[in-house]
Coordinates of C-alpha atoms in Angstrom, one line a residue:
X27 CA -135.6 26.7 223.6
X28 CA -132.5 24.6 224.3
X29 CA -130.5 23.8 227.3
X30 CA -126.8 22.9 227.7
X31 CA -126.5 21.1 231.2
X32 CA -122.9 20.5 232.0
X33 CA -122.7 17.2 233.8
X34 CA -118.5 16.3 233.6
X35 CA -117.2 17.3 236.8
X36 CA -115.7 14.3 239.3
X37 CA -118.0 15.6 242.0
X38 CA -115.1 15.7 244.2
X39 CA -116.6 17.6 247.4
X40 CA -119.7 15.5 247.5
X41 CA -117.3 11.9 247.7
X42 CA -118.0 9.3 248.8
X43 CA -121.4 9.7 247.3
X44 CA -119.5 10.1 244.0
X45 CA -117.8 7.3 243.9
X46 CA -119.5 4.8 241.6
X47 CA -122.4 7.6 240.5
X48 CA -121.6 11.1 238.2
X49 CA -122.8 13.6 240.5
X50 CA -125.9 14.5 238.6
X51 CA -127.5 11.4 238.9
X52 CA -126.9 11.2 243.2
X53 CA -130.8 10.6 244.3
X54 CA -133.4 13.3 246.0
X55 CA -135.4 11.6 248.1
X56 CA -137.1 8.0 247.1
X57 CA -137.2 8.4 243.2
X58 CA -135.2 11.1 241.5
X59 CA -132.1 12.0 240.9
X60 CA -130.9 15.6 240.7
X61 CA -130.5 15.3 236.8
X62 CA -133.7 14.1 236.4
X63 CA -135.3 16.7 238.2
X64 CA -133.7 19.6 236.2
X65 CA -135.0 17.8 233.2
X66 CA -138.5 17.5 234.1
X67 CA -138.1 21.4 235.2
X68 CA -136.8 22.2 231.9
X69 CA -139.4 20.3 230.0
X70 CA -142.3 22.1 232.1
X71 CA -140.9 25.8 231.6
X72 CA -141.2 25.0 227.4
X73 CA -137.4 24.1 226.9
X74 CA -137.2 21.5 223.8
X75 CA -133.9 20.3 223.0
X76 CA -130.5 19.6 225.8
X77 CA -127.6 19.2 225.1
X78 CA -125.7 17.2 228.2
X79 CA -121.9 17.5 228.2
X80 CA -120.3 14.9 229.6
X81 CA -117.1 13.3 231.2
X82 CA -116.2 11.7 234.3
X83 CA -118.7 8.7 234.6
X84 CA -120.4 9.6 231.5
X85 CA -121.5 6.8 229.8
X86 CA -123.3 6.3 233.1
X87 CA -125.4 9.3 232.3
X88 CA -126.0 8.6 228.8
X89 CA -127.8 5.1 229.9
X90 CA -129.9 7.1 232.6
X91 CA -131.4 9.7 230.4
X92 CA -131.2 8.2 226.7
X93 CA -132.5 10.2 223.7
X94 CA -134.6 12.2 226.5
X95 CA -138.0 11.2 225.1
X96 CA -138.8 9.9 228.7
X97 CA -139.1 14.0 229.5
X98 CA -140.3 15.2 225.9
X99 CA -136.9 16.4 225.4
X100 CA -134.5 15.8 222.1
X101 CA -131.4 15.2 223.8
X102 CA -127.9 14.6 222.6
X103 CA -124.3 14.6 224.2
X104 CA -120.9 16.2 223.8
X105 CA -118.1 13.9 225.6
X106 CA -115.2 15.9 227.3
X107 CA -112.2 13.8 226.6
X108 CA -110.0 15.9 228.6
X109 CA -111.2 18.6 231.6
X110 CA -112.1 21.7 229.5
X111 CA -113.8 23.9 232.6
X112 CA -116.7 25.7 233.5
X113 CA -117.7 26.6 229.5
X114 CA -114.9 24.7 227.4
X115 CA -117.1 22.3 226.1
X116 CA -119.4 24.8 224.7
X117 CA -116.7 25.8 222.7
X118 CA -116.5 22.7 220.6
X119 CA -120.9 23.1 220.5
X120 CA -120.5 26.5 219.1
X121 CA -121.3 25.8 215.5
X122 CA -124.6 23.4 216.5
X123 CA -125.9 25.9 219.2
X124 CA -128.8 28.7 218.8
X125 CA -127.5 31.9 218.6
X126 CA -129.1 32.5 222.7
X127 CA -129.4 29.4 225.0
X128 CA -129.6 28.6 228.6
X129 CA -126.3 26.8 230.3
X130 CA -126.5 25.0 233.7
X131 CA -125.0 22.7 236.3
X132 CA -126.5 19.7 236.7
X133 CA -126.3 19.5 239.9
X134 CA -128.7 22.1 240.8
X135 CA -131.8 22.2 242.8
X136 CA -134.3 25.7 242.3
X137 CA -137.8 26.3 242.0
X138 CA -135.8 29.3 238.9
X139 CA -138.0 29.9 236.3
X140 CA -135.6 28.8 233.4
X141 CA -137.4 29.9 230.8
X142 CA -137.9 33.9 232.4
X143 CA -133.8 33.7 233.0
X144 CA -133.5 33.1 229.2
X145 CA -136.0 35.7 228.1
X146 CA -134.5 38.6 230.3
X147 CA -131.4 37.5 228.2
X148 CA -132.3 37.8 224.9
X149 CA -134.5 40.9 226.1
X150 CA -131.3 42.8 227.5
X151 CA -129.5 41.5 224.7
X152 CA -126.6 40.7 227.0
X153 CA -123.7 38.7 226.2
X154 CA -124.0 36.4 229.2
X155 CA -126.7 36.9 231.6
X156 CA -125.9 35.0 235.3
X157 CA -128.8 34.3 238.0
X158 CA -127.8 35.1 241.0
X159 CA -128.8 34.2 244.3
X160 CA -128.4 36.7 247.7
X161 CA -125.9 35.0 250.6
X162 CA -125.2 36.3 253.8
X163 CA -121.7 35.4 255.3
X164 CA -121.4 35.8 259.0
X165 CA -117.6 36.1 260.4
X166 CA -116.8 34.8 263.9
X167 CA -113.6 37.2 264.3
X168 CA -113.6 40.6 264.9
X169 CA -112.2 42.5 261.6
X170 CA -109.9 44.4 261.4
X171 CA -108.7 47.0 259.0
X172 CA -104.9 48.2 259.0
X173 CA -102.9 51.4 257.1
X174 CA -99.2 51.4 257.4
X175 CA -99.0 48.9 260.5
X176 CA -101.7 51.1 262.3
X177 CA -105.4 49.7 262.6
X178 CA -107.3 52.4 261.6
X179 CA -111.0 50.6 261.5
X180 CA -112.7 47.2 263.4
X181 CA -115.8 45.6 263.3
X182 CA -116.8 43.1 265.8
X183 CA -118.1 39.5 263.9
X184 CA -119.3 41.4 260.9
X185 CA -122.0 40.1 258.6
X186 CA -121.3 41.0 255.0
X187 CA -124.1 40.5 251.8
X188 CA -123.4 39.2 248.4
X189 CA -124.8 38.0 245.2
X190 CA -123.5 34.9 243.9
X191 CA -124.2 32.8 240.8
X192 CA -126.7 30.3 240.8
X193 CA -124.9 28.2 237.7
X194 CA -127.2 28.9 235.7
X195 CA -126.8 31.5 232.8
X196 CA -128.2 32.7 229.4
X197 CA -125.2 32.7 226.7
X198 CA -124.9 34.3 223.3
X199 CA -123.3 32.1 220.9
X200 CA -121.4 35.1 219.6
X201 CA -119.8 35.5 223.3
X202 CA -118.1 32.9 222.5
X203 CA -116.3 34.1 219.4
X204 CA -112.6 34.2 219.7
X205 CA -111.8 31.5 221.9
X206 CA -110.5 28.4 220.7
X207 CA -112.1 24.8 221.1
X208 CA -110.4 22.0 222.7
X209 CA -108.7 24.5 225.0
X210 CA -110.1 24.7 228.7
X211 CA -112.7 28.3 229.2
X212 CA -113.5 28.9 232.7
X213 CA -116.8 30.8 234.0
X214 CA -114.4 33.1 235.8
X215 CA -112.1 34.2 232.8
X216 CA -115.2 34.6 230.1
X217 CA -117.0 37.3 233.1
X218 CA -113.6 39.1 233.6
X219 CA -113.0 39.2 229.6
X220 CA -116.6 40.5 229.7
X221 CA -116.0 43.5 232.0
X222 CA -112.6 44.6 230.7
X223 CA -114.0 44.5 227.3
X224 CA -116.4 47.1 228.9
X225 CA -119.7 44.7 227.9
X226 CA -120.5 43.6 231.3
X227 CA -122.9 40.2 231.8
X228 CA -126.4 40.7 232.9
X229 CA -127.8 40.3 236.6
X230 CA -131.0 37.6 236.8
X231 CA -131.3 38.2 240.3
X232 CA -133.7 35.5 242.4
X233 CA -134.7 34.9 245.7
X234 CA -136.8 31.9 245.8
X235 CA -135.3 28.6 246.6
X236 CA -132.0 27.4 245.6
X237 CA -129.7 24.7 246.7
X238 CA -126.2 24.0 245.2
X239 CA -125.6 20.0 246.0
X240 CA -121.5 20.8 246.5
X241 CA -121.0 18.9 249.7
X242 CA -122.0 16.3 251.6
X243 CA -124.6 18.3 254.0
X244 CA -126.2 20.3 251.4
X245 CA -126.4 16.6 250.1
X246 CA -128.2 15.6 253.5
X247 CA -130.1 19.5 253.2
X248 CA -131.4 18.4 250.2
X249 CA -132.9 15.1 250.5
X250 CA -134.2 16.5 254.2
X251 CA -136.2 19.6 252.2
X252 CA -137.1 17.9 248.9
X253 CA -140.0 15.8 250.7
X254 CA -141.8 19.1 251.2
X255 CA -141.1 21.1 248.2
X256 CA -141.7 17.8 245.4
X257 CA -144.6 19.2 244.2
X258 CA -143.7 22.6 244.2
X259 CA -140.1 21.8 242.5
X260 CA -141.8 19.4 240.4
X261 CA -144.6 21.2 239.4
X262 CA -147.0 20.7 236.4
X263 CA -144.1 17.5 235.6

């Protein structure tokens, strides 16, 4: 099984952490850092090869992880001379990638079972398959809803449910026909393509423990909760 982990972004939200380090490599508690951990995970749940795609602070990376025999990974690198988005560096992979694969921030912190998200995608025979994880938004305002000038409906400091995607997906190479390398592919414009093209992604939906390390207190969240979970995030590593 093989992994793309994009890893290229600036890590803007989470400055001034990011300052001197890529994102992915900002510690978890007194020995890891968060790209490490995915890569422990990934070697645990069977995964064999990565592919890290890099940019911002890359080179940084590269010396970190190496040729990924530290994890019993093969590991190589595609370099992102220019921003590209969400999936444009895959684009430029497409010809060297299986025809299914599992794509993820690096950035991420789950107990997912990485290897189940990529078998429910080759089983539904999906084009793109997205985990998703179940939020809860509460709004401190009273709502209201308005026809013509006239408020016809409110709600009083509504709570409203959604899924949202973990960053982590199984691809199909062949979703990926038709675009053009070197040109910037978003997450957003490949699931809307998806869905007018009337061949909708798959749902992975998840409900165990996930953290998205976007800002500075998730940063603080995380490092506060890892302690406990280690050896359940870490398991069998």
């Amino acid at each position: 099984m093989h992994a793309v982990i994009l890893a290229g972004g600036k890590g803007v939200r989470l400055r001034p952490y990011t300052t001197a380090l890529p994102k992915p490599l900002v510690p978890i508690g007194d020995q890891h850092a968060i790209l490490e951990i995915v890569l422990r995970q990934l070697a645990t749940a069977g995964f064999t090869s990565c592919t890290i795609a890099i940019g911002h602070l890359g080179e940084i990376i590269r010396a970190y992880v190496g040729d990924g025999a530290a994890w019993g990974l093969r590991i190589d690198y595609a370099t992102e001379e220019s921003p590209l988005g969400t999936l444009g560096p895959l684009l430029t992979l497409r010809e060297h990638l299986p025809e299914s694969f599992l794509v993820m921030n690096g950035d991420v912190l789950t107990d997912l079972d990485y290897a189940d998200v990529l078998g429910a995608h080759r089983a539904a025979g999906a084009p793109l398959t997205i985990a998703t994880y179940a939020r809860k938004v509460h709004i401190d305002f009273g709502v209201l809803t308005t026809d013509s000038s006239k408020v016809v409906a409110f709600t009083e400091k509504p709570s409203m449910d959604y899924r949202v995607s973990m960053g982590v997906y199984g691809l199909s190479r062949s979703t990926l026909e038709g675009y053009t390398p070197g040109l910037p592919l978003g997450f957003d414009e490949l699931v809307i393509d998806l869905i007018r093209a009337q061949n909708p992604p798959q749902a992975y939906e998840f409900d165990g423990y996930w953290l998205d390390i976007g800002r500075p207190d998730d940063y603080d969240r995380a490092n506060a909760e890892f302690t406990t979970r280690k050896s359940h995030l870490l398991k069998g590593a």
